[in-house]
GROMACS .gro file of C-alpha atoms in nm:
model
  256
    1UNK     CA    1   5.837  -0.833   1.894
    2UNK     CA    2   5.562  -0.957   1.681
    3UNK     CA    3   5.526  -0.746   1.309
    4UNK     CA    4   5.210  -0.642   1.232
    5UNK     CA    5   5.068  -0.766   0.915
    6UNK     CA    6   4.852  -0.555   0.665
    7UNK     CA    7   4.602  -0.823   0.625
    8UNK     CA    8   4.534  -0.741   0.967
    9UNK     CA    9   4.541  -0.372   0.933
   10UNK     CA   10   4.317  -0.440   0.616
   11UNK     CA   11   4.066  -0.626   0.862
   12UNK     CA   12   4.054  -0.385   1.116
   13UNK     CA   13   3.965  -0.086   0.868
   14UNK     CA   14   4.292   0.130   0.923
   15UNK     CA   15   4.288   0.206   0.566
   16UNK     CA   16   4.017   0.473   0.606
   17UNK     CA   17   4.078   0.781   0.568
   18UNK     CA   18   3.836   1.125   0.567
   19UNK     CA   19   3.679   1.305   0.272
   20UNK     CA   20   3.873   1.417   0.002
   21UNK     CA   21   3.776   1.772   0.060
   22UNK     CA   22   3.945   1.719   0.427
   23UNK     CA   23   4.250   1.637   0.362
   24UNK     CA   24   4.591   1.799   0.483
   25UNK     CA   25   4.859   1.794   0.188
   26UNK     CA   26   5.116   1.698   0.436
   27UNK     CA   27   4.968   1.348   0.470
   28UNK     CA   28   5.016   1.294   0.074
   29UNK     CA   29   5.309   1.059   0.135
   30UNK     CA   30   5.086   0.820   0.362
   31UNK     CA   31   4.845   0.816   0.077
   32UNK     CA   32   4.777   0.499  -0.174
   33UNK     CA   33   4.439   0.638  -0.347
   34UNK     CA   34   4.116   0.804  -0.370
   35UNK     CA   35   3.789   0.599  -0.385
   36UNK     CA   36   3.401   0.712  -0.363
   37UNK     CA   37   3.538   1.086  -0.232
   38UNK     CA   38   3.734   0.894   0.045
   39UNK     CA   39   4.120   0.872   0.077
   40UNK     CA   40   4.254   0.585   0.117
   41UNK     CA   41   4.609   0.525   0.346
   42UNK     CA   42   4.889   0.317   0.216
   43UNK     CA   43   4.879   0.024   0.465
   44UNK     CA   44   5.252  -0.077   0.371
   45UNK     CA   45   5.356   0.219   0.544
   46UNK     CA   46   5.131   0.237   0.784
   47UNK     CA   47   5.308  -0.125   0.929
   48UNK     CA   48   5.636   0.013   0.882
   49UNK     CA   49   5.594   0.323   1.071
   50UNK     CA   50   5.408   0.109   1.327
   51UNK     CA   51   5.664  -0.078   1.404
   52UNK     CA   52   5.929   0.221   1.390
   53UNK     CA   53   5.686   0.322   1.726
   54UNK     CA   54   5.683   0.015   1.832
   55UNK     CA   55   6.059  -0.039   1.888
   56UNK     CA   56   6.099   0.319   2.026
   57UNK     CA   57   5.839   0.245   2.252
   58UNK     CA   58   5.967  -0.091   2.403
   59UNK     CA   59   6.306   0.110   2.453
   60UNK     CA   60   6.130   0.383   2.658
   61UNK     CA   61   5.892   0.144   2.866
   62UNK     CA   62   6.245  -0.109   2.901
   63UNK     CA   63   6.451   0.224   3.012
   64UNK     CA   64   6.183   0.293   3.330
   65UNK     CA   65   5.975   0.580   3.216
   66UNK     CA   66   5.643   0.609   3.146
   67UNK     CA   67   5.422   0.646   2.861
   68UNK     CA   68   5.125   0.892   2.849
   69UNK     CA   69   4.832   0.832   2.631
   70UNK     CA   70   4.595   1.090   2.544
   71UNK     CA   71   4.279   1.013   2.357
   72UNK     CA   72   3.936   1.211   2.483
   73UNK     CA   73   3.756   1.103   2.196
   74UNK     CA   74   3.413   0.842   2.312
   75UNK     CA   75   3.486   0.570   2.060
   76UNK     CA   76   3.851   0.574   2.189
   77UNK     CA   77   3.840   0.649   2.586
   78UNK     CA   78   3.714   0.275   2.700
   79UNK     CA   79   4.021   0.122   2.472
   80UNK     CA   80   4.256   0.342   2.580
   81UNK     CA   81   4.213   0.307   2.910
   82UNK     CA   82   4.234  -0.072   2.915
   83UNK     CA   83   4.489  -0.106   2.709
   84UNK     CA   84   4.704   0.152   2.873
   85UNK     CA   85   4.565   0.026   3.196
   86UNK     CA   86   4.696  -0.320   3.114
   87UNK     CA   87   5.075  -0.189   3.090
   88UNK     CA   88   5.039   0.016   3.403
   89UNK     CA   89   5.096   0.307   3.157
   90UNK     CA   90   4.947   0.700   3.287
   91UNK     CA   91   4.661   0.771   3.033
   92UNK     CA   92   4.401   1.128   3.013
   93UNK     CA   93   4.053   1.029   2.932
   94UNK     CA   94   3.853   1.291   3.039
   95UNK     CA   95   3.893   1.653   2.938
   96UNK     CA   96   4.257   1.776   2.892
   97UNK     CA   97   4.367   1.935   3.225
   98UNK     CA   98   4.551   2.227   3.070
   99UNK     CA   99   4.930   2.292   3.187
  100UNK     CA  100   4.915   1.875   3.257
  101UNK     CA  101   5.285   1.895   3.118
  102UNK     CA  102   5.377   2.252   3.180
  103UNK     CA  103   5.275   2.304   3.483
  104UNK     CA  104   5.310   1.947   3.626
  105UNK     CA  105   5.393   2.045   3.974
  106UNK     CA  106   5.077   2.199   4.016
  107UNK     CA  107   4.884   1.883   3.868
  108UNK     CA  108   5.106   1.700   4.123
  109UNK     CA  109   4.959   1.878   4.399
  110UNK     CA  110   4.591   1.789   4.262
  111UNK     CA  111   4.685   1.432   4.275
  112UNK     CA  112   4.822   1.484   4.664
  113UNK     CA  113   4.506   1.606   4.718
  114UNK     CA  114   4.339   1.304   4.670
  115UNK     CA  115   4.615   1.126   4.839
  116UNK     CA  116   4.584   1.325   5.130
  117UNK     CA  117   4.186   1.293   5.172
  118UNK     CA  118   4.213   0.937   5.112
  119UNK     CA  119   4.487   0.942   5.452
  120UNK     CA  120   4.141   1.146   5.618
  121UNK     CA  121   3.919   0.890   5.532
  122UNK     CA  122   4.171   0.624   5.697
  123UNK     CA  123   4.293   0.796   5.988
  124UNK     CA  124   3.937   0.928   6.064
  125UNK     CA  125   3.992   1.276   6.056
  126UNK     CA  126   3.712   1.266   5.789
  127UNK     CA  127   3.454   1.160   6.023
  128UNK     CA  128   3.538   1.482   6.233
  129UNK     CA  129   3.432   1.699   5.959
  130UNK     CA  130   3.043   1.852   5.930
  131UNK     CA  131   2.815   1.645   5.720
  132UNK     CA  132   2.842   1.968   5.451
  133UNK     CA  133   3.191   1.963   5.462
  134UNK     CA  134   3.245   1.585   5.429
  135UNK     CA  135   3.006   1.608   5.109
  136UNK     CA  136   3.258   1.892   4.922
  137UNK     CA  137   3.545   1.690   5.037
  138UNK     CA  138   3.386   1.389   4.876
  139UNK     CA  139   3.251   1.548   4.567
  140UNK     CA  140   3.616   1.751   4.582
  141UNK     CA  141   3.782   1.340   4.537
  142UNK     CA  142   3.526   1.240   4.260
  143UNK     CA  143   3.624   1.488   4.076
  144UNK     CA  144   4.004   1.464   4.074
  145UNK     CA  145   3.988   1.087   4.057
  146UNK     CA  146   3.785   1.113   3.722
  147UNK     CA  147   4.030   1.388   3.591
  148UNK     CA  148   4.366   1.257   3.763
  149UNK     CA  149   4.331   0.922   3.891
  150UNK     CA  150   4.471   0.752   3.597
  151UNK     CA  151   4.785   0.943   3.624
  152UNK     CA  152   4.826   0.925   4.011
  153UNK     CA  153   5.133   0.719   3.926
  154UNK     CA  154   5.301   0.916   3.699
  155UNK     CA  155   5.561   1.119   3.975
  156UNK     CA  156   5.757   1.281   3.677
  157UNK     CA  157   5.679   1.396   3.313
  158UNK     CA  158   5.614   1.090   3.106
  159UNK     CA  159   5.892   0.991   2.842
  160UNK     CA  160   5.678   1.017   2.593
  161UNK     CA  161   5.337   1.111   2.435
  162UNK     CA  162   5.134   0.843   2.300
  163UNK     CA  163   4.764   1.040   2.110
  164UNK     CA  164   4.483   0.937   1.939
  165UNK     CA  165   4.359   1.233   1.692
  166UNK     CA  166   4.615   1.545   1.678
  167UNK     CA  167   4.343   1.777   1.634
  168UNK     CA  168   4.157   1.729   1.908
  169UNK     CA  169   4.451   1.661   2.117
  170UNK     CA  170   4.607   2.009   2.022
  171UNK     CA  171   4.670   2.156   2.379
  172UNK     CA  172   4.861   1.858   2.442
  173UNK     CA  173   5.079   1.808   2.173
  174UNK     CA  174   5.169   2.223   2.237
  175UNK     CA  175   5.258   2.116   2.561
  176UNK     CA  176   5.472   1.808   2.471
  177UNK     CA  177   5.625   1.987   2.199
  178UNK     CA  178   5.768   2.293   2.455
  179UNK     CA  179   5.914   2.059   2.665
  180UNK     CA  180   6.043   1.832   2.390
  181UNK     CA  181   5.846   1.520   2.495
  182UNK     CA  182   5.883   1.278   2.167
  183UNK     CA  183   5.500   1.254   2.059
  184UNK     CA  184   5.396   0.924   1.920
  185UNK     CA  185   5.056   0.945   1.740
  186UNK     CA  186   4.798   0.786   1.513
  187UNK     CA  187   4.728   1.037   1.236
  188UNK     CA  188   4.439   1.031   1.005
  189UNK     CA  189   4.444   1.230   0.650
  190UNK     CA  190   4.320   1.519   0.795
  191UNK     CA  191   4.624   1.635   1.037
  192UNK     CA  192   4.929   1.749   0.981
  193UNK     CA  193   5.209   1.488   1.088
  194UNK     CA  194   5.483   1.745   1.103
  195UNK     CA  195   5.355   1.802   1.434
  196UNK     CA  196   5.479   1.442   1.531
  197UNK     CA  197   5.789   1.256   1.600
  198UNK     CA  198   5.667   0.925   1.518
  199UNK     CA  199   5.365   0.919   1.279
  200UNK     CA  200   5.148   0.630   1.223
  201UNK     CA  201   4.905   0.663   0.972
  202UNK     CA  202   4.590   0.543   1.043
  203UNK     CA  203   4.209   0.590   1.076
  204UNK     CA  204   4.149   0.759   1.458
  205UNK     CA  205   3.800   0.764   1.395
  206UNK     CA  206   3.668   0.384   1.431
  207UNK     CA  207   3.730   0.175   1.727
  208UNK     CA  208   3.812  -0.121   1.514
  209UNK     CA  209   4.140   0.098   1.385
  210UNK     CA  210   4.213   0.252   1.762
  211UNK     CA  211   4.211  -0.102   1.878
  212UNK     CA  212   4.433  -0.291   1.642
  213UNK     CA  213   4.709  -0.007   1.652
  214UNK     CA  214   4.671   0.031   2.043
  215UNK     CA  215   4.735  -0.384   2.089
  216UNK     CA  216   5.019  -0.368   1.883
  217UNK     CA  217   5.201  -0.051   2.075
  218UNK     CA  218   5.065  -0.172   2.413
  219UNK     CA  219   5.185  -0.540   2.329
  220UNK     CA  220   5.568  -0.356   2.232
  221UNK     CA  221   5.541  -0.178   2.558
  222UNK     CA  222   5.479  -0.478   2.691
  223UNK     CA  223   5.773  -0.662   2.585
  224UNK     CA  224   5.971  -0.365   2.729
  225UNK     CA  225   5.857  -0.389   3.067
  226UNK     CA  226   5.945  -0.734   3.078
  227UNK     CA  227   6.279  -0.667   2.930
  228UNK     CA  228   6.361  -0.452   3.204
  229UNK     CA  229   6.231  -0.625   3.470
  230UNK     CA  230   6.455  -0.964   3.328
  231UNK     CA  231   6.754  -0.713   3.346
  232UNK     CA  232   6.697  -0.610   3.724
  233UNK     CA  233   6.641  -1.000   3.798
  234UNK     CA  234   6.974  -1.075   3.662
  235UNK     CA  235   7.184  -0.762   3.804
  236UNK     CA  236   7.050  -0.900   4.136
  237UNK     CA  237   7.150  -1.250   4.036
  238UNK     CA  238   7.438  -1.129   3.956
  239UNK     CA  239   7.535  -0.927   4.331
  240UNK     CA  240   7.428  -1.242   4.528
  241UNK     CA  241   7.651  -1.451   4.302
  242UNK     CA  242   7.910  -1.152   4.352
  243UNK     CA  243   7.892  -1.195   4.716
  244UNK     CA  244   7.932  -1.573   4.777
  245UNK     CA  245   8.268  -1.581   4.591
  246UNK     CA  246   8.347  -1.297   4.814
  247UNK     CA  247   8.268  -1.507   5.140
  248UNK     CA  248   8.348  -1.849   5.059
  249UNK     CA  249   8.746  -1.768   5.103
  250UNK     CA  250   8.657  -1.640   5.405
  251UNK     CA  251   8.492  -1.943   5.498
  252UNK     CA  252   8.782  -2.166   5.406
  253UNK     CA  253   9.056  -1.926   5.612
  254UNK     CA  254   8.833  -2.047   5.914
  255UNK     CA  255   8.836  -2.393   5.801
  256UNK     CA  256   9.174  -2.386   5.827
   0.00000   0.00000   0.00000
């Protein structure tokens, strides 16, 4: 796995922090300096703890679970989405759906829903419906595919919580945090990182930021995925090797 350099970090504006005046002390730590009103975060540790995620990323992508990302903010939603999207990894765009983690079997059920009207549509049982009815059951799928449809995948809690901005993402981390869920996060000077397993400090605001630390954790993930699916490729290697030393005595007892 690639390490990410500061110069690049530099480039991408990362080092930006909020006003002065904004600050949480908690974030002091992450912080090199104050210029123009503006704090500014310590990029050297910023690339450490990036890579800390990183690696604890890969790990959970190479073990089989999945990966929510949460970021509802506009200048994050289209990156998030791709880049999450890329790695076949759940991610919540839109508007929280509260009790997403807490109450997943009742999010599951949303998600059948749309499963289940999708079947309609299919088997025709949708064309049997009134014109009225078939408009509900259509504006009824709209909406749960722009809430849900990114996570219609995810058939179990996620292994972990990957969000953009803490403070807007509040319900969510709650939620992680009462069911344990490690929370992975980029966290600008103005939220408290206590409230996160794995911090990376970093501007949330600017898309430039979002993307450079997004490529780098989606690019880990990557490398995960590809690390488990080389380990299922050579288990099964493996069994069919297994199984022709098995037969081939049998074969020669018939020889004979």
């Amino acid at each position: 796995m690639a390490k990410v350099e500061v110069k690049e970090l530099l480039d991408g504006g990362v080092h930006f922090g909020h006003l002065t005046r904004k600050w949480d002390p908690n974030m002091a730590p992450y912080i090199y300096m104050e210029r123009n009103g503006i704090h500014i975060i310590n990029l050297y540790k910023t690339a450490a703890k990036l890579d800390e995620a990183s690696q604890a990323l890969a790990k959970i992508a190479a073990s089989g679970r999945k990966i929510l990302f949460v970021a509802t903010k506009k200048q994050a939603k289209d990156i998030v989405s791709e880049k999450a999207g890329n790695v076949n990894m759940p991610y919540i765009t839109e508007r929280w759906p509260g009790g997403m983690l807490t109450n997943f079997v009742t999010i599951r059920k949303a998600v059948k829903k749309m499963a289940s009207i999708d079947r309609m549509k299919k088997d025709g049982t949708f064309m049997t419906l009134s014109k009225k009815e078939r408009l509900q059951v259509d504006r009824l799928r709209a909406k749960l595919e722009k809430n849900l449809g990114s996570i219609s995948d995810m058939t179990r809690l996620p292994g972990a919580l990957f969000v953009v901005d803490i403070k807007r993402e509040h319900i969510a981390i709650k939620e992680a945090q009462k069911l344990n869920i490690p929370i992975f996060a980029m966290v600008d000077t103005n939220s408290d990182p206590r409230q996160v397993d794995y911090v990376i400090p970093a501007n949330d605001d600017a898309s430039k930021s979002i993307d450079k630390i997004l490529t780098h954790v989606t690019n880990a993930i990557a490398g995960g995925l590809a690390e488990r699916k080389a380990g299922k490729e050579a288990k099964a290697e493996g069994k069919t090797e297994a199984k022709a030393v098995e037969a081939a005595p049998v074969a020669s007892q018939e020889e004979e």
